[in-house]
Short mmCIF file of C-alpha atoms in Angstrom, two decimals:
data_model
loop_
_atom_site.label_atom_id
_atom_site.label_comp_id
_atom_site.label_asym_id
_atom_site.label_seq_id
_atom_site.Cartn_x
_atom_site.Cartn_y
_atom_site.Cartn_z
CA MET H 481 24.15 5.99 -0.40
CA ASP H 482 23.51 9.21 1.50
CA THR H 483 19.72 8.86 1.38
CA VAL H 484 19.87 5.45 3.10
CA ARG H 485 21.91 6.87 5.98
CA GLU H 486 20.12 10.22 6.30
CA TYR H 487 16.65 8.71 6.46
CA GLY H 488 17.66 5.44 8.17
CA LEU H 489 15.84 3.50 5.47
CA PHE H 490 17.03 0.07 6.63
CA ALA H 491 17.83 -1.65 9.89
CA GLU H 492 20.82 -3.96 10.08
CA GLY H 493 20.02 -7.50 8.95
CA GLU H 494 16.36 -6.82 8.10
CA ARG H 495 14.35 -8.42 5.30
CA VAL H 496 13.68 -6.15 2.35
CA VAL H 497 11.63 -6.82 -0.78
CA VAL H 498 13.31 -5.23 -3.83
CA ALA H 499 11.01 -4.37 -6.73
CA VAL H 500 12.92 -5.24 -9.90
CA SER H 501 11.44 -4.63 -13.36
CA GLY H 502 14.65 -5.39 -15.19
CA GLY H 503 15.15 -1.76 -16.22
CA ALA H 504 18.31 0.23 -15.55
CA ASP H 505 17.11 1.86 -12.33
CA SER H 506 15.93 -1.33 -10.61
CA VAL H 507 19.01 -3.31 -11.69
CA ALA H 508 21.21 -0.59 -10.21
CA LEU H 509 19.16 -0.55 -7.01
CA LEU H 510 19.46 -4.30 -6.54
CA ASP H 511 23.21 -4.26 -7.12
CA LEU H 512 23.68 -1.37 -4.68
CA LEU H 513 21.67 -3.10 -1.95
CA VAL H 514 23.49 -6.40 -2.48
CA ASN H 515 26.78 -4.56 -1.98
CA LEU H 516 25.58 -2.62 1.06
CA GLN H 517 27.45 -5.17 3.13
CA GLU H 518 27.62 -3.16 6.35
CA LEU H 519 23.87 -3.64 6.81
CA GLY H 520 23.75 -7.31 5.83
CA LEU H 521 20.25 -7.06 4.39
CA TYR H 522 18.22 -10.19 3.55
CA LEU H 523 16.87 -9.34 0.11
CA VAL H 524 13.90 -10.82 -1.76
CA VAL H 525 13.53 -9.92 -5.45
CA ALA H 526 9.94 -9.24 -6.62
CA HIS H 527 8.91 -8.96 -10.28
CA LEU H 528 5.42 -8.46 -11.69
CA ASN H 529 4.84 -9.39 -15.34
CA HIS H 530 2.07 -7.05 -16.56
CA GLN H 531 1.52 -9.15 -19.71
CA LEU H 532 1.22 -5.99 -21.81
CA ARG H 533 4.11 -6.55 -24.25
CA GLY H 534 3.87 -10.26 -25.02
CA SER H 535 7.23 -11.97 -25.41
CA GLU H 536 9.02 -8.78 -24.34
CA SER H 537 7.29 -8.90 -20.95
CA ASP H 538 8.14 -12.59 -20.62
CA GLY H 539 11.74 -11.76 -21.48
CA ASP H 540 11.83 -9.19 -18.68
CA GLU H 541 10.59 -11.82 -16.24
CA GLU H 542 13.20 -14.35 -17.36
CA PHE H 543 15.94 -11.71 -17.10
CA VAL H 544 14.98 -10.81 -13.52
CA VAL H 545 14.83 -14.47 -12.45
CA ARG H 546 18.33 -15.03 -13.87
CA LEU H 547 19.56 -11.80 -12.26
CA ALA H 548 18.28 -12.84 -8.83
CA ASP H 549 19.87 -16.26 -9.29
CA SER H 550 23.22 -14.64 -10.12
CA TYR H 551 23.11 -12.96 -6.71
CA LYS H 552 21.78 -16.18 -5.11
CA LEU H 553 18.68 -14.32 -3.92
CA PRO H 554 15.12 -15.65 -3.62
CA VAL H 555 12.81 -14.31 -6.31
CA GLU H 556 9.03 -13.97 -6.47
CA ALA H 557 7.59 -13.52 -9.97
CA ARG H 558 3.92 -13.28 -10.85
CA ARG H 559 1.88 -12.60 -13.96
CA VAL H 560 -1.16 -10.32 -13.96
CA ASP H 561 -3.30 -9.42 -16.96
CA VAL H 562 -3.21 -5.67 -16.36
CA ARG H 563 -5.26 -4.89 -19.46
CA LYS H 564 -8.06 -7.11 -18.14
CA LEU H 565 -7.76 -5.54 -14.69
CA ALA H 566 -8.05 -2.07 -16.21
CA ARG H 567 -11.26 -3.02 -18.04
CA ARG H 568 -12.76 -4.69 -14.98
CA GLN H 569 -12.05 -1.79 -12.63
CA ARG H 570 -12.44 0.95 -15.24
CA LEU H 571 -8.89 2.22 -14.78
CA SER H 572 -6.27 3.49 -17.17
CA LEU H 573 -3.51 1.01 -18.01
CA GLU H 574 -1.07 3.11 -15.96
CA GLU H 575 -3.29 3.12 -12.88
CA ALA H 576 -4.22 -0.55 -13.21
CA GLY H 577 -0.54 -1.43 -13.43
CA ARG H 578 0.19 0.60 -10.34
CA VAL H 579 -2.65 -1.06 -8.40
CA ALA H 580 -1.46 -4.52 -9.42
CA ARG H 581 2.18 -3.79 -8.54
CA TYR H 582 1.56 -2.43 -5.08
CA ARG H 583 -0.89 -5.20 -4.25
CA PHE H 584 1.74 -7.73 -5.35
CA PHE H 585 4.53 -6.04 -3.39
CA ASP H 586 2.39 -5.96 -0.23
CA GLU H 587 1.62 -9.66 -0.53
CA ILE H 588 5.26 -10.61 -1.03
CA ALA H 589 6.33 -8.46 1.91
CA ALA H 590 3.71 -10.14 4.09
CA THR H 591 4.75 -13.61 2.91
CA HIS H 592 8.40 -13.02 3.73
CA GLY H 593 7.86 -10.95 6.87
CA ALA H 594 9.56 -7.92 5.31
CA ARG H 595 8.98 -4.51 6.86
CA CYS H 596 9.55 -2.55 3.69
CA VAL H 597 9.70 -2.66 -0.11
CA ALA H 598 12.54 -0.88 -1.91
CA LEU H 599 11.51 0.95 -5.09
CA ALA H 600 13.87 2.31 -7.75
CA HIS H 601 12.31 5.73 -8.31
CA HIS H 602 15.03 8.30 -9.01
CA ALA H 603 15.37 12.08 -9.33
CA ASP H 604 14.11 12.21 -12.92
CA ASP H 605 11.03 10.18 -11.92
CA GLN H 606 10.48 12.70 -9.14
CA ALA H 607 10.65 15.63 -11.56
CA GLU H 608 8.14 13.95 -13.87
CA THR H 609 5.80 13.29 -10.93
CA VAL H 610 5.94 16.94 -9.83
CA LEU H 611 5.02 18.13 -13.33
CA LEU H 612 2.24 15.55 -13.68
CA ARG H 613 0.67 16.64 -10.40
CA LEU H 614 1.06 20.30 -11.31
CA LEU H 615 -0.71 19.67 -14.62
CA ARG H 616 -3.55 17.84 -12.86
CA GLY H 617 -3.83 20.44 -10.11
CA ALA H 618 -2.23 19.81 -6.74
CA GLY H 619 -1.42 21.68 -3.56
CA GLY H 620 1.69 21.51 -1.42
CA SER H 621 1.11 17.94 -0.30
CA GLY H 622 0.73 16.72 -3.88
CA LEU H 623 3.74 18.64 -5.18
CA ALA H 624 5.85 17.12 -2.41
CA ALA H 625 5.48 14.05 -4.63
CA MET H 626 7.42 10.94 -3.62
CA ARG H 627 9.42 10.68 -0.43
CA PRO H 628 12.44 8.54 0.46
CA ARG H 629 10.19 6.80 2.96
CA SER H 630 6.41 6.64 2.59
CA ALA H 631 4.28 7.95 5.46
CA ASP H 632 3.56 4.43 6.72
CA GLY H 633 7.18 3.33 6.28
CA ARG H 634 6.15 0.60 3.87
CA TYR H 635 7.97 1.86 0.78
CA VAL H 636 11.50 3.25 0.59
CA ARG H 637 13.24 4.93 -2.36
CA PRO H 638 17.02 4.91 -1.89
CA LEU H 639 17.71 6.41 -5.35
CA LEU H 640 15.42 9.42 -5.12
CA ARG H 641 18.35 11.87 -5.24
CA VAL H 642 20.16 10.02 -8.05
CA SER H 643 19.68 11.08 -11.68
CA ARG H 644 18.99 8.77 -14.59
CA ARG H 645 22.39 9.64 -16.09
CA GLU H 646 24.18 8.71 -12.87
CA ILE H 647 22.36 5.36 -12.85
CA GLU H 648 23.43 4.66 -16.42
CA GLU H 649 27.03 5.56 -15.56
CA TYR H 650 26.91 3.22 -12.57
CA LEU H 651 25.69 0.32 -14.70
CA ALA H 652 28.41 0.96 -17.26
CA GLY H 653 31.06 1.09 -14.53
CA ARG H 654 29.84 -2.18 -13.08
CA ASN H 655 29.39 -3.78 -16.51
CA LEU H 656 25.75 -4.60 -15.70
CA SER H 657 23.12 -5.23 -18.38
CA CYS H 658 19.44 -4.33 -18.18
CA ARG H 659 16.22 -4.48 -20.16
CA THR H 660 14.63 -1.63 -22.12
CA ASP H 661 10.86 -1.24 -21.89
CA SER H 662 9.62 -0.27 -25.36
CA SER H 663 6.43 1.20 -23.88
CA ASN H 664 8.53 3.96 -22.26
CA SER H 665 8.72 5.63 -25.69
CA ASP H 666 4.95 5.47 -26.27
CA THR H 667 3.80 9.09 -26.01
CA SER H 668 0.15 8.09 -25.77
CA PHE H 669 0.94 7.86 -22.05
CA LEU H 670 0.98 11.26 -20.33
CA ARG H 671 4.06 10.48 -18.24
CA ASN H 672 6.00 9.63 -21.40
CA ARG H 673 4.95 12.91 -23.01
CA VAL H 674 6.18 14.75 -19.93
CA ARG H 675 9.48 12.80 -20.08
CA HIS H 676 10.15 13.09 -23.80
CA GLU H 677 8.49 16.43 -24.66
CA LEU H 678 7.78 18.71 -21.69
CA LEU H 679 10.97 18.22 -19.65
CA PRO H 680 13.28 18.70 -22.67
CA PHE H 681 11.31 21.85 -23.57
CA LEU H 682 11.68 23.25 -20.03
CA ALA H 683 15.37 22.36 -20.11
CA GLY H 684 15.68 25.07 -22.75
CA TYR H 685 14.91 27.57 -19.97
CA ASN H 686 16.84 25.76 -17.21
CA GLY H 687 19.30 23.01 -18.06
CA ARG H 688 19.00 21.61 -14.53
CA ILE H 689 15.19 21.61 -14.47
CA ALA H 690 14.85 17.95 -13.44
CA SER H 691 17.24 18.41 -10.53
CA GLN H 692 15.54 21.66 -9.50
CA LEU H 693 12.08 20.09 -9.53
CA ALA H 694 13.32 17.16 -7.44
CA THR H 695 14.88 19.57 -4.95
CA THR H 696 11.64 21.56 -4.78
CA ALA H 697 9.72 18.36 -4.04
CA GLU H 698 12.15 17.49 -1.25
CA MET H 699 11.76 20.94 0.31
CA LEU H 700 7.97 20.70 0.12
CA ALA H 701 8.12 17.23 1.66
CA ALA H 702 10.00 18.66 4.66
CA ASP H 703 7.29 21.32 5.00
CA GLU H 704 4.63 18.62 4.75
CA GLU H 705 6.19 16.66 7.62
CA LEU H 706 5.89 19.76 9.78
CA MET H 707 2.31 20.43 8.66
CA GLU H 708 1.32 16.83 9.33
CA GLN H 709 2.42 17.28 12.94
CA VAL H 710 0.44 20.52 13.20
CA VAL H 711 -2.67 18.89 11.75
CA ALA H 712 -2.36 15.81 13.98
CA ALA H 713 -2.14 18.07 17.03
CA ALA H 714 -5.18 20.07 15.86
CA PHE H 715 -7.16 16.88 15.29
CA THR H 716 -6.33 15.80 18.85
CA ARG H 717 -7.83 19.11 20.07
CA TYR H 718 -10.93 19.15 17.90
CA GLY H 719 -11.55 15.64 16.66
CA VAL H 720 -11.98 11.98 17.45
CA PHE H 721 -11.91 8.83 15.34
CA GLU H 722 -13.98 5.95 16.68
CA ASN H 723 -16.12 3.14 15.30
CA GLY H 724 -15.00 4.07 11.81
CA GLU H 725 -16.17 7.69 12.02
CA SER H 726 -14.23 10.94 12.19
CA ILE H 727 -15.97 13.63 14.24
CA LEU H 728 -14.82 17.26 14.32
CA ASN H 729 -15.93 19.92 16.80
CA MET H 730 -17.33 22.68 14.61
CA GLU H 731 -16.73 25.55 17.03
CA GLY H 732 -13.04 24.78 17.42
CA VAL H 733 -12.42 24.06 13.74
CA SER H 734 -14.26 27.15 12.50
CA ALA H 735 -11.95 29.39 14.57
CA GLU H 736 -8.86 28.10 12.76
CA PRO H 737 -7.36 29.58 9.56
CA ARG H 738 -8.82 28.22 6.35
CA GLY H 739 -5.62 26.39 5.40
CA LEU H 740 -5.67 24.38 8.61
CA ARG H 741 -9.42 23.70 8.28
CA LEU H 742 -8.95 22.17 4.83
CA ARG H 743 -6.10 20.00 6.08
CA LEU H 744 -8.25 18.84 9.01
CA TYR H 745 -10.94 17.74 6.55
CA ARG H 746 -8.30 15.80 4.59
CA HIS H 747 -7.08 14.16 7.79
CA ALA H 748 -10.61 13.19 8.83
CA LEU H 749 -11.35 11.78 5.37
CA ARG H 750 -8.12 9.77 5.28
CA LEU H 751 -8.96 8.15 8.62
CA VAL H 752 -12.40 7.12 7.39
CA LYS H 753 -11.63 6.28 3.78
CA GLY H 754 -8.12 4.92 4.17
CA ASN H 755 -6.81 7.19 1.39
CA LEU H 756 -7.55 10.45 -0.40
CA ALA H 757 -8.12 9.02 -3.86
CA ARG H 758 -10.55 11.17 -5.89
CA ILE H 759 -10.71 13.78 -3.13
CA GLY H 760 -9.86 17.21 -4.54
CA PHE H 761 -9.95 20.86 -3.57
CA VAL H 762 -13.57 21.18 -4.74
CA HIS H 763 -14.62 18.60 -2.13
CA LEU H 764 -12.68 20.27 0.69
CA HIS H 765 -14.21 23.62 -0.28
CA ALA H 766 -17.68 22.06 -0.18
CA ILE H 767 -17.03 20.70 3.32
CA ASP H 768 -15.97 24.19 4.42
CA ARG H 769 -19.25 25.60 3.09
CA LEU H 770 -21.11 22.86 4.97
CA LEU H 771 -19.35 23.99 8.15
CA HIS H 772 -20.21 27.66 7.76
CA ASP H 773 -23.39 27.92 5.73
CA ALA H 774 -25.53 24.80 6.17
CA GLY H 775 -28.02 23.87 8.85
CA THR H 776 -28.00 20.94 11.24
CA GLY H 777 -28.72 17.68 9.43
CA ALA H 778 -27.32 18.84 6.10
CA SER H 779 -24.98 16.39 4.44
CA LEU H 780 -22.55 16.12 1.58
CA ASP H 781 -21.86 13.02 -0.53
CA LEU H 782 -18.25 12.59 -1.65
CA PRO H 783 -16.50 10.02 -3.92
CA ASP H 784 -16.37 6.33 -3.00
CA GLY H 785 -19.39 6.41 -0.71
CA THR H 786 -17.90 8.92 1.72
CA ARG H 787 -20.34 11.27 3.43
CA VAL H 788 -19.97 14.34 5.65
CA LYS H 789 -22.93 15.27 7.85
CA ARG H 790 -23.46 18.35 9.96
CA GLY H 791 -24.77 17.39 13.39
CA TYR H 792 -25.27 19.41 16.56
CA GLY H 793 -21.97 21.23 16.77
CA GLN H 794 -20.20 18.43 14.90
CA LEU H 795 -19.01 17.47 11.44
CA ILE H 796 -19.33 13.69 11.08
CA PHE H 797 -17.32 11.87 8.40
CA THR H 798 -18.51 8.36 7.50
CA ILE H 799 -18.33 5.88 4.65
CA GLY H 800 -21.20 3.82 3.21
CA GLY H 801 -22.00 0.66 5.12
CA ARG H 802 -19.82 1.65 8.06
CA GLU H 803 -22.58 1.11 10.60
CA GLU H 804 -23.01 -2.53 9.56
CA LEU H 805 -19.28 -3.21 9.32
CA SER H 806 -18.39 -1.74 12.71
CA ARG H 807 -21.09 -3.70 14.54
CA GLU H 808 -19.63 -6.67 16.42
CA TRP H 809 -20.49 -10.13 15.08
CA GLU H 810 -19.40 -13.72 15.68
CA VAL H 811 -20.11 -17.03 13.92
CA VAL H 812 -19.45 -20.48 15.42
CA VAL H 813 -17.97 -23.09 13.06
CA GLU H 814 -18.70 -26.56 14.42
CA GLY H 815 -16.98 -28.51 11.62
CA ALA H 816 -16.29 -28.72 7.91
CA GLY H 817 -18.74 -26.85 5.69
CA SER H 818 -19.61 -23.48 4.19
CA TYR H 819 -20.55 -20.55 6.46
CA ASN H 820 -22.01 -17.20 5.42
CA LEU H 821 -20.44 -14.28 7.28
CA PRO H 822 -21.62 -10.68 7.71
CA GLY H 823 -20.31 -8.33 5.04
CA GLY H 824 -20.95 -10.73 2.18
CA THR H 825 -18.04 -13.13 2.70
CA VAL H 826 -18.19 -16.93 2.92
CA LEU H 827 -15.90 -19.18 4.95
CA VAL H 828 -15.28 -22.67 3.53
CA VAL H 829 -13.72 -25.27 5.85
CA GLU H 830 -12.67 -28.74 4.74
CA HIS H 831 -10.17 -31.45 5.51
CA GLY H 832 -7.48 -31.72 2.85
CA GLU H 833 -3.93 -32.69 2.03
CA VAL H 834 -0.60 -30.94 2.35
CA PRO H 835 -0.28 -28.72 -0.76
CA THR H 836 2.59 -29.50 -3.13
CA ASN H 837 3.76 -25.87 -3.29
CA LEU H 838 3.02 -23.59 -0.36
CA ARG H 839 4.31 -20.55 -2.30
CA GLU H 840 1.48 -20.81 -4.82
CA ILE H 841 -1.26 -20.64 -2.21
CA LYS H 842 -3.54 -17.62 -2.55
CA PRO H 843 -3.72 -15.24 0.44
CA THR H 844 -7.41 -16.13 0.77
CA VAL H 845 -6.54 -19.77 1.52
CA VAL H 846 -4.73 -21.18 4.55
CA TYR H 847 -3.71 -24.73 5.50
CA LEU H 848 -3.70 -25.42 9.24
CA ASP H 849 -2.74 -28.32 11.46
CA ALA H 850 -6.15 -29.68 12.52
CA GLU H 851 -4.76 -31.16 15.74
CA ARG H 852 -3.50 -27.74 16.79
CA VAL H 853 -6.73 -26.04 15.65
CA PRO H 854 -9.60 -28.08 17.13
CA PHE H 855 -13.27 -27.32 16.53
CA PRO H 856 -15.36 -25.39 17.26
CA LEU H 857 -13.83 -22.39 15.52
CA HIS H 858 -15.10 -18.94 16.35
CA VAL H 859 -15.07 -16.39 13.53
CA ARG H 860 -15.63 -12.73 14.26
CA ASN H 861 -14.60 -9.28 13.13
CA PHE H 862 -11.73 -7.22 14.49
CA ARG H 863 -11.84 -5.82 18.03
CA PRO H 864 -9.38 -3.31 19.53
CA GLY H 865 -6.64 -5.14 21.42
CA ASP H 866 -6.66 -8.31 19.27
CA ARG H 867 -3.14 -9.74 18.95
CA PHE H 868 -1.37 -12.93 17.90
CA ALA H 869 1.99 -14.38 16.80
CA PRO H 870 1.93 -14.02 12.98
CA LEU H 871 3.80 -16.42 10.74
CA GLY H 872 7.13 -15.03 9.60
CA MET H 873 7.40 -12.44 12.36
CA ALA H 874 9.14 -12.52 15.71
CA GLY H 875 6.94 -12.41 18.81
CA HIS H 876 3.38 -11.18 19.07
CA LYS H 877 1.79 -8.33 17.17
CA LYS H 878 -1.42 -6.36 17.42
CA VAL H 879 -3.83 -7.08 14.57
CA LYS H 880 -4.26 -3.34 14.13
CA GLU H 881 -0.52 -2.99 13.50
CA LEU H 882 -0.63 -5.88 11.02
CA PHE H 883 -3.45 -4.12 9.14
CA ILE H 884 -1.33 -0.97 8.99
CA ASP H 885 1.76 -2.87 7.83
CA CYS H 886 -0.24 -4.64 5.10
CA LYS H 887 -2.00 -1.40 4.09
CA ILE H 888 -5.51 -2.71 4.76
CA PRO H 889 -7.74 0.40 4.47
CA ARG H 890 -9.60 1.34 7.63
CA ASP H 891 -12.97 0.99 5.92
CA ARG H 892 -12.20 -2.68 5.14
CA ARG H 893 -10.71 -3.83 8.45
CA TRP H 894 -14.08 -4.51 10.03
CA ARG H 895 -14.91 -6.84 7.12
CA VAL H 896 -11.81 -9.03 7.57
CA PRO H 897 -12.80 -12.21 9.50
CA LEU H 898 -10.61 -13.37 12.37
CA VAL H 899 -10.58 -17.14 12.96
CA PHE H 900 -10.12 -18.37 16.54
CA SER H 901 -9.62 -21.83 18.03
CA MET H 902 -9.73 -22.30 21.80
CA SER H 903 -9.58 -18.50 22.20
CA ARG H 904 -6.38 -18.37 20.13
CA LEU H 905 -6.32 -16.30 16.96
CA VAL H 906 -5.12 -18.67 14.22
CA TRP H 907 -5.79 -16.71 11.02
CA VAL H 908 -6.45 -13.11 10.01
CA ALA H 909 -8.33 -14.13 6.87
CA GLY H 910 -6.66 -13.10 3.65
CA VAL H 911 -3.79 -11.47 5.55
CA ARG H 912 -1.68 -13.76 7.74
CA PRO H 913 -1.96 -17.06 9.70
CA ALA H 914 -0.58 -17.59 13.20
CA ALA H 915 2.76 -19.36 13.42
CA GLU H 916 1.53 -21.86 16.03
CA ALA H 917 -1.32 -23.09 13.80
CA CYS H 918 0.58 -23.80 10.59
CA LEU H 919 1.66 -27.11 9.12
CA THR H 920 4.73 -28.94 10.41
CA PRO H 921 6.58 -32.02 9.10
CA SER H 922 4.61 -34.11 11.62
CA THR H 923 1.16 -32.79 10.60
CA ALA H 924 -1.21 -35.72 10.02
CA ASP H 925 -4.57 -33.97 9.67
CA VAL H 926 -4.74 -30.91 7.39
CA LEU H 927 -7.50 -28.33 7.63
CA LYS H 928 -8.04 -26.15 4.56
CA VAL H 929 -9.81 -22.85 5.23
CA GLU H 930 -10.78 -20.42 2.49
CA ILE H 931 -12.48 -17.03 2.56
CA LEU H 932 -14.60 -16.08 -0.47
CA GLY H 933 -15.81 -12.63 -1.41
CA LEU H 934 -13.22 -10.70 0.61
CA MET H 935 -12.49 -7.33 -0.99
CA PRO H 936 -8.85 -7.00 -2.14
#
């Protein structure tokens, strides 16, 4: 697997979550990683049942569980009503499924202390993604599409240079079976129309169109890596990110070429917002007009509560409610009960019993050894420098690094309560408990702590 070696996707002996749908690509990926014996990876199979195809979806889940068992690997399977999620969050079925999958993968990785999640995207998927983004309107960063390793290192794609035909040949050679998703032929989905109609049409002009598009994406990704370094250096010269705000020096930024200015705006927005969802060229162009043509005090409202304000010689990027969330707060918990916390969350503390199945516990609930976590508890928001020894990880880790690993957006980190006992951090609520505070076979007094109202 050249991609694994070239990009150093895995470290020897590390834990890796493998996303397995049951389809040909994910079955091939799992088999390849199992047989990558020189690395000795500890694999955890993860399968999300979207509940969109009734018994067919359930059959996929059963297949994956049996497959994992045949390799003697641990498996995590969960069911999510994606159609209900789409209605609730006003998303398309495709986007709701994607949101549910990545949320699930992040939780499983955190539970097992895995650094990365292996996805089975291949070269034909890459070609489809390039065309989809081209149809929707994208610049160089968008057309770079998927990368073998995501920017944060969380997701890896070992098969990104492998074609669908090569995967099918591999399965045949290994005599491996797989599941076929009937929804992949439903052309009401745009991606399926691109796969079954547009790509075959373009193949009439270039028989290797899928391979060429994937190669183009890889070349653009290399350019993007270089540009990201240039932008980061420019932001160091002209900008600062503190207390949840990005601030750019207008004089320095305005002297730069327009291409770099627009990328600086993207960088500043990503720091504040945590992502660039719903941010398009029209918004970047509007920010550039704010820089050059507006007066001091003028502002611009962008999607998801993001705002850009022109100050005295500065462009200030913020997000709604940031001032409240970044303000330091602390609540003392004297004993069992319900406690209202800033940001709209509620902490519920009660004495309980050892749960029958620790794997089924929601991330918003933790069971602690009461003797090792004496009252009073102190609950506060995140401060720079906070660190602890998280469950499932070796040694200590900065809370900021844990947030990055678990993909907690920057605009939500200030809302996540941190629970302390005797000055020791025992739980990053909804994210990870401390190893020293968890239950042991000798635990006699169990403390159940739950956080309500925490944004996912």
